[in-house]
mmCIF file of N, CA and C in Angstrom:
data_model
loop_
_atom_site.group_PDB
_atom_site.id
_atom_site.type_symbol
_atom_site.label_atom_id
_atom_site.label_comp_id
_atom_site.label_asym_id
_atom_site.label_seq_id
_atom_site.Cartn_x
_atom_site.Cartn_y
_atom_site.Cartn_z
ATOM 1 N N MET P 1 -0.441 -10.292 -7.970
ATOM 2 C CA MET P 1 -0.354 -11.406 -7.274
ATOM 3 C C MET P 1 -1.150 -12.019 -6.695
ATOM 4 N N ILE P 2 -1.726 -12.982 -6.760
ATOM 5 C CA ILE P 2 -2.626 -13.442 -5.710
ATOM 6 C C ILE P 2 -2.015 -14.775 -5.271
ATOM 7 N N ILE P 3 -1.820 -14.957 -3.572
ATOM 8 C CA ILE P 3 -0.743 -15.749 -3.192
ATOM 9 C C ILE P 3 -1.773 -16.774 -2.189
ATOM 10 N N LEU P 4 -1.870 -17.989 -1.923
ATOM 11 C CA LEU P 4 -2.931 -18.670 -1.227
ATOM 12 C C LEU P 4 -1.745 -19.330 -0.353
ATOM 13 N N ASP P 5 -2.509 -19.117 1.451
ATOM 14 C CA ASP P 5 -1.548 -19.772 2.305
ATOM 15 C C ASP P 5 -2.240 -21.075 2.793
ATOM 16 N N THR P 6 -1.538 -21.765 2.986
ATOM 17 C CA THR P 6 -2.276 -23.452 4.061
ATOM 18 C C THR P 6 -3.544 -23.123 3.974
ATOM 19 N N SER P 7 -4.095 -22.869 4.715
ATOM 20 C CA SER P 7 -5.221 -22.454 5.296
ATOM 21 C C SER P 7 -6.210 -22.273 4.066
ATOM 22 N N ALA P 8 -6.024 -21.291 2.988
ATOM 23 C CA ALA P 8 -6.334 -20.821 2.082
ATOM 24 C C ALA P 8 -6.626 -22.100 0.761
ATOM 25 N N VAL P 9 -5.665 -23.092 0.877
ATOM 26 C CA VAL P 9 -5.380 -23.896 0.462
ATOM 27 C C VAL P 9 -6.634 -25.128 0.481
ATOM 28 N N ARG P 10 -6.506 -25.575 1.295
ATOM 29 C CA ARG P 10 -7.113 -26.873 2.217
ATOM 30 C C ARG P 10 -8.910 -26.014 2.131
ATOM 31 N N ALA P 11 -9.200 -24.681 2.123
ATOM 32 C CA ALA P 11 -10.624 -24.536 1.905
ATOM 33 C C ALA P 11 -10.710 -24.617 0.225
ATOM 34 N N LEU P 12 -9.783 -23.630 -0.267
ATOM 35 C CA LEU P 12 -10.099 -23.918 -2.153
ATOM 36 C C LEU P 12 -10.597 -25.613 -2.302
ATOM 37 N N ALA P 13 -9.285 -26.453 -1.694
ATOM 38 C CA ALA P 13 -10.112 -28.202 -1.834
ATOM 39 C C ALA P 13 -10.898 -28.142 -1.349
ATOM 40 N N GLY P 14 -11.582 -27.823 0.058
ATOM 41 C CA GLY P 14 -12.730 -28.393 0.512
ATOM 42 C C GLY P 14 -14.150 -27.707 -0.398
ATOM 43 N N GLY P 15 -13.559 -26.785 -1.514
ATOM 44 C CA GLY P 15 -15.030 -26.214 -2.034
ATOM 45 C C GLY P 15 -15.530 -24.837 -1.243
ATOM 46 N N HIS P 16 -14.722 -23.991 -0.596
ATOM 47 C CA HIS P 16 -14.843 -22.645 -0.445
ATOM 48 C C HIS P 16 -15.938 -22.449 -1.259
ATOM 49 N N LYS P 17 -16.480 -21.643 -0.962
ATOM 50 C CA LYS P 17 -17.117 -20.782 -2.412
ATOM 51 C C LYS P 17 -16.845 -19.283 -2.872
ATOM 52 N N THR P 18 -16.579 -18.322 -2.173
ATOM 53 C CA THR P 18 -15.296 -17.555 -3.004
ATOM 54 C C THR P 18 -14.314 -17.697 -3.460
ATOM 55 N N LEU P 19 -13.834 -19.101 -2.922
ATOM 56 C CA LEU P 19 -12.060 -19.003 -3.892
ATOM 57 C C LEU P 19 -12.264 -20.167 -4.694
ATOM 58 N N ASN P 20 -13.470 -20.186 -4.844
ATOM 59 C CA ASN P 20 -13.690 -21.727 -5.940
ATOM 60 C C ASN P 20 -14.192 -20.645 -7.118
ATOM 61 N N LEU P 21 -15.391 -19.386 -6.808
ATOM 62 C CA LEU P 21 -15.600 -18.721 -7.463
ATOM 63 C C LEU P 21 -14.279 -17.372 -8.498
ATOM 64 N N LEU P 22 -13.727 -16.856 -7.310
ATOM 65 C CA LEU P 22 -12.125 -17.122 -7.226
ATOM 66 C C LEU P 22 -11.445 -17.586 -8.659
ATOM 67 N N ALA P 23 -11.282 -18.746 -8.369
ATOM 68 C CA ALA P 23 -10.615 -19.478 -8.926
ATOM 69 C C ALA P 23 -11.283 -19.230 -10.564
ATOM 70 N N GLY P 24 -11.850 -19.867 -10.457
ATOM 71 C CA GLY P 24 -12.919 -20.073 -11.743
ATOM 72 C C GLY P 24 -12.959 -18.820 -12.816
ATOM 73 N N ASN P 25 -12.793 -17.551 -12.132
ATOM 74 C CA ASN P 25 -12.794 -16.004 -12.325
ATOM 75 C C ASN P 25 -11.616 -15.463 -13.351
ATOM 76 N N MET P 26 -10.741 -16.146 -12.292
ATOM 77 C CA MET P 26 -9.108 -16.432 -13.262
ATOM 78 C C MET P 26 -8.966 -17.091 -14.076
ATOM 79 N N ALA P 27 -9.945 -17.855 -14.233
ATOM 80 C CA ALA P 27 -9.373 -19.071 -15.440
ATOM 81 C C ALA P 27 -9.387 -18.270 -16.592
ATOM 82 N N LYS P 28 -10.405 -16.897 -16.939
ATOM 83 C CA LYS P 28 -10.959 -16.788 -17.587
ATOM 84 C C LYS P 28 -10.143 -15.950 -18.285
ATOM 85 N N THR P 29 -9.354 -14.821 -16.987
ATOM 86 C CA THR P 29 -8.425 -13.704 -17.181
ATOM 87 C C THR P 29 -7.137 -13.868 -17.351
ATOM 88 N N PRO P 30 -6.530 -13.860 -18.723
ATOM 89 C CA PRO P 30 -5.606 -13.978 -19.419
ATOM 90 C C PRO P 30 -4.139 -13.371 -18.467
ATOM 91 N N GLY P 31 -3.523 -14.420 -18.238
ATOM 92 C CA GLY P 31 -2.408 -14.082 -17.100
ATOM 93 C C GLY P 31 -2.485 -13.970 -15.807
ATOM 94 N N GLU P 32 -3.759 -13.863 -15.717
ATOM 95 C CA GLU P 32 -4.097 -13.832 -14.127
ATOM 96 C C GLU P 32 -4.278 -15.263 -13.378
ATOM 97 N N ARG P 33 -2.880 -15.352 -12.258
ATOM 98 C CA ARG P 33 -3.107 -17.131 -11.308
ATOM 99 C C ARG P 33 -3.153 -16.898 -10.047
ATOM 100 N N LEU P 34 -3.795 -17.622 -9.680
ATOM 101 C CA LEU P 34 -3.533 -18.181 -8.365
ATOM 102 C C LEU P 34 -1.890 -18.448 -7.658
ATOM 103 N N CYS P 35 -1.213 -18.279 -6.721
ATOM 104 C CA CYS P 35 -0.357 -19.005 -6.606
ATOM 105 C C CYS P 35 0.159 -19.128 -5.254
ATOM 106 N N ILE P 36 0.345 -20.630 -5.645
ATOM 107 C CA ILE P 36 0.530 -21.336 -4.168
ATOM 108 C C ILE P 36 2.015 -22.458 -3.631
ATOM 109 N N PRO P 37 2.307 -21.518 -2.930
ATOM 110 C CA PRO P 37 3.822 -21.764 -2.377
ATOM 111 C C PRO P 37 3.993 -23.300 -2.243
ATOM 112 N N ALA P 38 4.529 -24.145 -2.929
ATOM 113 C CA ALA P 38 5.312 -25.172 -2.682
ATOM 114 C C ALA P 38 5.021 -25.741 -0.826
ATOM 115 N N LEU P 39 5.055 -25.070 -0.326
ATOM 116 C CA LEU P 39 5.485 -25.635 1.180
ATOM 117 C C LEU P 39 3.829 -25.191 1.805
ATOM 118 N N CYS P 40 3.133 -24.678 0.898
ATOM 119 C CA CYS P 40 2.105 -24.277 1.746
ATOM 120 C C CYS P 40 1.133 -25.445 1.020
ATOM 121 N N LEU P 41 0.695 -25.863 0.166
ATOM 122 C CA LEU P 41 0.758 -26.965 -0.536
ATOM 123 C C LEU P 41 0.528 -28.590 -0.137
ATOM 124 N N ALA P 42 2.333 -28.530 -0.003
ATOM 125 C CA ALA P 42 2.614 -29.838 1.273
ATOM 126 C C ALA P 42 2.541 -29.958 2.166
ATOM 127 N N HIS P 43 2.140 -28.833 2.696
ATOM 128 C CA HIS P 43 1.716 -29.031 4.615
ATOM 129 C C HIS P 43 0.120 -28.925 4.244
ATOM 130 N N ALA P 44 -0.480 -28.600 3.768
ATOM 131 C CA ALA P 44 -2.255 -28.806 3.474
ATOM 132 C C ALA P 44 -2.569 -30.320 2.785
ATOM 133 N N GLY P 45 -1.535 -30.738 2.203
ATOM 134 C CA GLY P 45 -1.847 -32.312 1.584
ATOM 135 C C GLY P 45 -1.756 -32.618 2.495
ATOM 136 N N VAL P 46 -0.831 -32.225 3.948
ATOM 137 C CA VAL P 46 -0.709 -33.944 4.749
ATOM 138 C C VAL P 46 -2.099 -33.883 5.444
ATOM 139 N N GLY P 47 -3.156 -32.855 5.172
ATOM 140 C CA GLY P 47 -4.678 -33.214 6.264
ATOM 141 C C GLY P 47 -5.430 -33.986 5.301
ATOM 142 N N GLY P 48 -5.277 -34.173 4.344
ATOM 143 C CA GLY P 48 -6.281 -34.751 3.296
ATOM 144 C C GLY P 48 -6.113 -35.456 2.055
ATOM 145 N N ALA P 49 -6.735 -36.364 1.416
ATOM 146 C CA ALA P 49 -5.907 -37.260 0.854
ATOM 147 C C ALA P 49 -6.377 -36.677 -0.769
ATOM 148 N N ASN P 50 -5.623 -36.620 -1.944
ATOM 149 C CA ASN P 50 -6.150 -35.886 -3.201
ATOM 150 C C ASN P 50 -6.113 -34.193 -3.102
ATOM 151 N N LEU P 51 -5.870 -33.890 -2.039
ATOM 152 C CA LEU P 51 -5.994 -32.526 -1.453
ATOM 153 C C LEU P 51 -5.575 -31.658 -2.821
ATOM 154 N N ALA P 52 -4.236 -32.086 -3.259
ATOM 155 C CA ALA P 52 -3.238 -31.501 -4.376
ATOM 156 C C ALA P 52 -4.054 -31.747 -5.288
ATOM 157 N N GLN P 53 -4.401 -32.897 -5.659
ATOM 158 C CA GLN P 53 -4.829 -32.749 -7.298
ATOM 159 C C GLN P 53 -6.178 -32.635 -7.454
ATOM 160 N N ARG P 54 -6.946 -32.152 -6.463
ATOM 161 C CA ARG P 54 -8.378 -31.127 -6.266
ATOM 162 C C ARG P 54 -7.828 -29.522 -6.602
ATOM 163 N N VAL P 55 -7.112 -29.181 -5.831
ATOM 164 C CA VAL P 55 -6.173 -28.030 -5.902
ATOM 165 C C VAL P 55 -6.009 -28.070 -7.264
ATOM 166 N N LEU P 56 -4.781 -28.443 -7.652
ATOM 167 C CA LEU P 56 -4.420 -28.197 -8.744
ATOM 168 C C LEU P 56 -5.271 -28.786 -9.990
ATOM 169 N N ALA P 57 -6.369 -29.205 -9.921
ATOM 170 C CA ALA P 57 -7.105 -29.203 -11.459
ATOM 171 C C ALA P 57 -7.646 -27.522 -11.649
ATOM 172 N N PHE P 58 -7.667 -26.739 -11.118
ATOM 173 C CA PHE P 58 -8.240 -25.393 -11.556
ATOM 174 C C PHE P 58 -6.745 -25.013 -12.572
ATOM 175 N N SER P 59 -6.936 -24.558 -13.757
ATOM 176 C CA SER P 59 -6.216 -24.001 -14.969
ATOM 177 C C SER P 59 -5.960 -23.014 -13.777
ATOM 178 N N SER P 60 -6.038 -22.455 -13.306
ATOM 179 C CA SER P 60 -5.513 -20.719 -12.710
ATOM 180 C C SER P 60 -4.837 -20.726 -11.518
ATOM 181 N N VAL P 61 -4.101 -22.309 -10.743
ATOM 182 C CA VAL P 61 -3.448 -22.405 -9.896
ATOM 183 C C VAL P 61 -1.924 -22.459 -10.603
ATOM 184 N N VAL P 62 -1.100 -22.246 -10.191
ATOM 185 C CA VAL P 62 0.628 -22.650 -10.551
ATOM 186 C C VAL P 62 1.152 -22.543 -8.807
ATOM 187 N N VAL P 63 2.079 -23.293 -8.733
ATOM 188 C CA VAL P 63 2.841 -23.664 -7.694
ATOM 189 C C VAL P 63 4.139 -22.880 -7.662
ATOM 190 N N ASP P 64 4.349 -22.241 -6.688
ATOM 191 C CA ASP P 64 5.579 -21.543 -6.727
ATOM 192 C C ASP P 64 6.598 -22.260 -5.835
ATOM 193 N N SER P 65 7.410 -22.525 -6.799
ATOM 194 C CA SER P 65 8.596 -23.830 -6.076
ATOM 195 C C SER P 65 9.555 -23.511 -5.147
ATOM 196 N N LEU P 66 10.247 -23.919 -4.513
ATOM 197 C CA LEU P 66 11.218 -23.828 -3.577
ATOM 198 C C LEU P 66 12.484 -23.795 -4.342
ATOM 199 N N ASP P 67 12.705 -22.955 -4.719
ATOM 200 C CA ASP P 67 14.253 -22.930 -5.625
ATOM 201 C C ASP P 67 14.840 -22.439 -4.648
ATOM 202 N N THR P 68 16.557 -22.728 -4.885
ATOM 203 C CA THR P 68 17.756 -22.701 -4.453
ATOM 204 C C THR P 68 17.679 -21.291 -3.454
ATOM 205 N N ARG P 69 17.837 -20.158 -4.087
ATOM 206 C CA ARG P 69 17.361 -18.718 -3.404
ATOM 207 C C ARG P 69 15.745 -18.712 -2.471
ATOM 208 N N ALA P 70 15.638 -19.400 -2.737
ATOM 209 C CA ALA P 70 14.075 -19.177 -1.820
ATOM 210 C C ALA P 70 14.118 -20.331 -0.644
ATOM 211 N N ALA P 71 14.817 -21.211 -1.204
ATOM 212 C CA ALA P 71 15.127 -22.058 0.412
ATOM 213 C C ALA P 71 16.179 -21.091 1.218
ATOM 214 N N GLY P 72 16.748 -20.888 1.195
ATOM 215 C CA GLY P 72 18.315 -19.691 1.741
ATOM 216 C C GLY P 72 17.254 -18.384 2.309
ATOM 217 N N SER P 73 16.335 -18.037 1.704
ATOM 218 C CA SER P 73 15.706 -16.822 2.152
ATOM 219 C C SER P 73 14.194 -17.498 3.525
ATOM 220 N N VAL P 74 14.096 -18.201 3.145
ATOM 221 C CA VAL P 74 12.671 -19.551 3.881
ATOM 222 C C VAL P 74 13.016 -19.371 4.981
ATOM 223 N N GLY P 75 14.281 -20.365 5.091
ATOM 224 C CA GLY P 75 14.967 -20.729 5.779
ATOM 225 C C GLY P 75 15.580 -19.360 6.959
ATOM 226 N N THR P 76 16.045 -18.459 6.479
ATOM 227 C CA THR P 76 16.170 -17.822 7.144
ATOM 228 C C THR P 76 15.356 -16.871 8.566
ATOM 229 N N MET P 77 13.678 -16.894 7.569
ATOM 230 C CA MET P 77 12.921 -16.355 8.104
ATOM 231 C C MET P 77 12.433 -17.270 9.268
ATOM 232 N N ILE P 78 12.450 -18.568 9.321
ATOM 233 C CA ILE P 78 11.988 -19.787 10.087
ATOM 234 C C ILE P 78 12.738 -19.383 11.180
ATOM 235 N N ARG P 79 13.994 -19.690 11.146
ATOM 236 C CA ARG P 79 15.210 -19.347 11.901
ATOM 237 C C ARG P 79 14.777 -18.237 12.786
ATOM 238 N N GLU P 80 14.094 -16.586 12.404
ATOM 239 C CA GLU P 80 14.315 -15.434 12.764
ATOM 240 C C GLU P 80 13.038 -15.209 13.276
ATOM 241 N N GLY P 81 11.702 -16.872 13.409
ATOM 242 C CA GLY P 81 10.733 -16.594 14.141
ATOM 243 C C GLY P 81 9.859 -16.058 13.550
ATOM 244 N N TYR P 82 10.022 -15.872 12.019
ATOM 245 C CA TYR P 82 8.440 -15.503 11.390
ATOM 246 C C TYR P 82 7.246 -16.764 11.300
ATOM 247 N N GLY P 83 7.733 -17.980 11.341
ATOM 248 C CA GLY P 83 6.104 -18.876 11.546
ATOM 249 C C GLY P 83 6.702 -20.080 10.911
ATOM 250 N N GLY P 84 6.170 -21.336 10.355
ATOM 251 C CA GLY P 84 6.425 -22.702 9.674
ATOM 252 C C GLY P 84 6.830 -22.090 8.647
ATOM 253 N N PRO P 85 7.380 -23.465 8.071
ATOM 254 C CA PRO P 85 8.403 -23.537 6.653
ATOM 255 C C PRO P 85 6.528 -23.028 5.812
ATOM 256 N N ASP P 86 5.458 -23.457 5.865
ATOM 257 C CA ASP P 86 4.585 -22.969 4.691
ATOM 258 C C ASP P 86 4.522 -21.655 4.958
ATOM 259 N N ALA P 87 4.392 -21.015 5.853
ATOM 260 C CA ALA P 87 4.005 -19.727 6.435
ATOM 261 C C ALA P 87 4.937 -18.451 5.978
ATOM 262 N N CYS P 88 6.410 -19.535 6.232
ATOM 263 C CA CYS P 88 7.419 -18.061 5.814
ATOM 264 C C CYS P 88 7.673 -18.308 4.280
ATOM 265 N N HIS P 89 7.747 -20.064 3.826
ATOM 266 C CA HIS P 89 7.597 -19.643 1.650
ATOM 267 C C HIS P 89 6.098 -18.969 1.721
ATOM 268 N N ALA P 90 5.148 -18.537 1.871
ATOM 269 C CA ALA P 90 3.932 -17.581 1.863
ATOM 270 C C ALA P 90 4.511 -16.291 1.424
ATOM 271 N N LEU P 91 5.081 -16.194 3.426
ATOM 272 C CA LEU P 91 5.963 -14.841 3.097
ATOM 273 C C LEU P 91 7.103 -14.555 1.717
ATOM 274 N N TYR P 92 8.092 -15.414 1.641
ATOM 275 C CA TYR P 92 8.567 -15.240 0.589
ATOM 276 C C TYR P 92 8.386 -14.744 -0.544
ATOM 277 N N CYS P 93 6.822 -15.723 -1.373
ATOM 278 C CA CYS P 93 6.509 -15.197 -2.233
ATOM 279 C C CYS P 93 5.663 -13.781 -2.207
ATOM 280 N N ALA P 94 5.279 -13.587 -0.806
ATOM 281 C CA ALA P 94 4.785 -12.204 -0.902
ATOM 282 C C ALA P 94 5.718 -10.881 -1.368
ATOM 283 N N LEU P 95 6.635 -11.257 -1.039
ATOM 284 C CA LEU P 95 7.906 -10.319 -1.336
ATOM 285 C C LEU P 95 8.040 -10.000 -2.839
ATOM 286 N N PRO P 96 8.491 -8.493 -2.666
ATOM 287 C CA PRO P 96 8.761 -7.685 -4.141
ATOM 288 C C PRO P 96 9.383 -8.922 -5.164
ATOM 289 N N ARG P 97 9.086 -9.238 -6.230
ATOM 290 C CA ARG P 97 10.286 -10.073 -6.896
ATOM 291 C C ARG P 97 10.034 -9.344 -8.634
ATOM 292 N N PRO P 98 11.119 -9.584 -9.288
ATOM 293 C CA PRO P 98 11.538 -9.252 -10.620
ATOM 294 C C PRO P 98 10.230 -9.750 -11.352
ATOM 295 N N GLU P 99 10.236 -11.080 -11.143
ATOM 296 C CA GLU P 99 9.248 -11.897 -11.973
ATOM 297 C C GLU P 99 7.797 -11.182 -12.000
ATOM 298 N N PHE P 100 7.074 -10.369 -11.106
ATOM 299 C CA PHE P 100 5.873 -10.057 -10.769
ATOM 300 C C PHE P 100 5.875 -8.517 -10.469
ATOM 301 N N THR P 101 4.975 -8.140 -11.094
ATOM 302 C CA THR P 101 4.666 -6.902 -10.912
ATOM 303 C C THR P 101 3.224 -6.716 -10.110
ATOM 304 N N GLY P 102 3.609 -5.253 -9.634
ATOM 305 C CA GLY P 102 2.200 -4.804 -8.876
ATOM 306 C C GLY P 102 2.574 -5.807 -7.401
ATOM 307 N N MET P 103 1.446 -5.222 -6.401
ATOM 308 C CA MET P 103 1.737 -5.734 -5.057
ATOM 309 C C MET P 103 0.720 -7.262 -4.891
ATOM 310 N N ALA P 104 1.643 -7.908 -3.953
ATOM 311 C CA ALA P 104 1.284 -9.159 -4.097
ATOM 312 C C ALA P 104 -0.132 -9.223 -2.542
ATOM 313 N N ILE P 105 -0.508 -10.131 -2.822
ATOM 314 C CA ILE P 105 -2.053 -10.013 -1.757
ATOM 315 C C ILE P 105 -1.933 -11.706 -1.588
ATOM 316 N N LEU P 106 -2.333 -11.786 0.126
ATOM 317 C CA LEU P 106 -1.803 -13.210 0.932
ATOM 318 C C LEU P 106 -3.401 -13.269 1.090
ATOM 319 N N LEU P 107 -4.214 -14.348 0.344
ATOM 320 C CA LEU P 107 -5.064 -14.711 0.987
ATOM 321 C C LEU P 107 -5.333 -15.745 2.635
ATOM 322 N N THR P 108 -5.853 -16.005 3.356
ATOM 323 C CA THR P 108 -5.639 -16.828 4.172
ATOM 324 C C THR P 108 -6.411 -16.673 5.141
ATOM 325 N N GLY P 109 -6.538 -17.842 6.670
ATOM 326 C CA GLY P 109 -7.688 -18.043 7.181
ATOM 327 C C GLY P 109 -7.288 -17.725 8.374
ATOM 328 N N ASP P 110 -6.538 -16.386 8.799
ATOM 329 C CA ASP P 110 -5.740 -16.299 9.921
ATOM 330 C C ASP P 110 -4.820 -14.882 9.546
ATOM 331 N N GLU P 111 -5.478 -13.429 9.371
ATOM 332 C CA GLU P 111 -4.512 -12.498 9.328
ATOM 333 C C GLU P 111 -3.607 -12.826 10.180
ATOM 334 N N ASP P 112 -3.807 -12.662 11.672
ATOM 335 C CA ASP P 112 -2.846 -12.713 12.771
ATOM 336 C C ASP P 112 -1.797 -13.082 12.603
ATOM 337 N N SER P 113 -1.827 -14.250 11.331
ATOM 338 C CA SER P 113 -0.487 -15.280 11.252
ATOM 339 C C SER P 113 1.090 -14.365 10.681
ATOM 340 N N TYR P 114 0.468 -13.197 10.165
ATOM 341 C CA TYR P 114 1.248 -12.734 9.321
ATOM 342 C C TYR P 114 1.765 -11.264 9.715
ATOM 343 N N PRO P 115 2.388 -10.652 9.705
ATOM 344 C CA PRO P 115 3.699 -10.087 10.210
ATOM 345 C C PRO P 115 3.290 -7.985 9.380
ATOM 346 N N PRO P 116 3.132 -7.319 9.983
ATOM 347 C CA PRO P 116 2.171 -6.289 9.731
ATOM 348 C C PRO P 116 3.353 -5.876 8.150
ATOM 349 N N GLY P 117 2.593 -4.931 7.416
ATOM 350 C CA GLY P 117 3.175 -4.597 6.293
ATOM 351 C C GLY P 117 3.027 -5.435 5.002
ATOM 352 N N VAL P 118 2.439 -6.861 5.227
ATOM 353 C CA VAL P 118 2.181 -7.721 4.415
ATOM 354 C C VAL P 118 0.681 -7.272 3.652
ATOM 355 N N VAL P 119 0.243 -7.612 3.127
ATOM 356 C CA VAL P 119 -1.172 -7.569 2.393
ATOM 357 C C VAL P 119 -1.673 -8.433 2.618
ATOM 358 N N THR P 120 -2.753 -9.028 3.617
ATOM 359 C CA THR P 120 -3.503 -10.078 4.086
ATOM 360 C C THR P 120 -4.889 -9.388 3.632
ATOM 361 N N VAL P 121 -6.167 -10.927 3.161
ATOM 362 C CA VAL P 121 -7.127 -10.781 3.376
ATOM 363 C C VAL P 121 -7.408 -12.002 3.680
ATOM 364 N N ASP P 122 -8.639 -11.872 4.428
ATOM 365 C CA ASP P 122 -9.389 -13.047 5.132
ATOM 366 C C ASP P 122 -10.389 -13.757 4.038
ATOM 367 N N ILE P 123 -10.138 -14.900 4.016
ATOM 368 C CA ILE P 123 -10.579 -15.634 2.765
ATOM 369 C C ILE P 123 -12.689 -15.397 3.313
ATOM 370 N N ASP P 124 -12.809 -14.926 4.222
ATOM 371 C CA ASP P 124 -14.234 -15.172 5.086
ATOM 372 C C ASP P 124 -14.728 -13.833 5.285
ATOM 373 N N SER P 125 -13.804 -12.883 4.404
ATOM 374 C CA SER P 125 -14.217 -11.506 4.996
ATOM 375 C C SER P 125 -15.399 -10.973 3.147
ATOM 376 N N PRO P 126 -16.501 -10.372 4.227
ATOM 377 C CA PRO P 126 -17.300 -10.045 3.529
ATOM 378 C C PRO P 126 -16.852 -9.862 1.576
ATOM 379 N N GLY P 127 -15.903 -8.651 1.455
ATOM 380 C CA GLY P 127 -15.378 -8.186 0.588
ATOM 381 C C GLY P 127 -14.023 -8.564 -0.166
ATOM 382 N N MET P 128 -14.156 -9.677 0.157
ATOM 383 C CA MET P 128 -13.553 -10.391 -0.389
ATOM 384 C C MET P 128 -13.274 -10.460 -2.106
ATOM 385 N N LEU P 129 -14.174 -10.341 -2.953
ATOM 386 C CA LEU P 129 -14.244 -9.990 -3.600
ATOM 387 C C LEU P 129 -14.240 -9.029 -4.395
ATOM 388 N N GLY P 130 -14.685 -8.012 -3.535
ATOM 389 C CA GLY P 130 -15.030 -6.605 -4.290
ATOM 390 C C GLY P 130 -16.569 -6.307 -3.910
ATOM 391 N N PHE P 131 -17.438 -7.141 -3.345
ATOM 392 C CA PHE P 131 -18.547 -7.205 -2.850
ATOM 393 C C PHE P 131 -18.702 -7.084 -1.478
ATOM 394 N N HIS P 132 -19.882 -6.497 -1.148
ATOM 395 C CA HIS P 132 -19.784 -5.629 0.508
ATOM 396 C C HIS P 132 -21.490 -6.009 0.684
#
């Protein structure tokens, strides 16, 4: 599963070339989706009109809702100092979950915002899509 945090959502909405290419390629791959935590989408949307609409126009994008279980876990992460609500929702989405198999990859513009052990990839790294 590939997760986009707030910075990656803003970049995707702003036309980030690599992220747009990734979103387009994933739309052609059955079962592959870009997951955006709801709090990341909400936080990114504060900074720009129609940002959510631009991001949700990609057929490969799904929003991970903040259900009851997630809300409790995200609240605990915030209280324990793992970051703001959006970063903690992204962390929650990166945790192993029964509905997703494999390893979660968190795409971000600031890898240092996340604790060790979380697989993060900088959206501006040269090898993000496997090209060097």
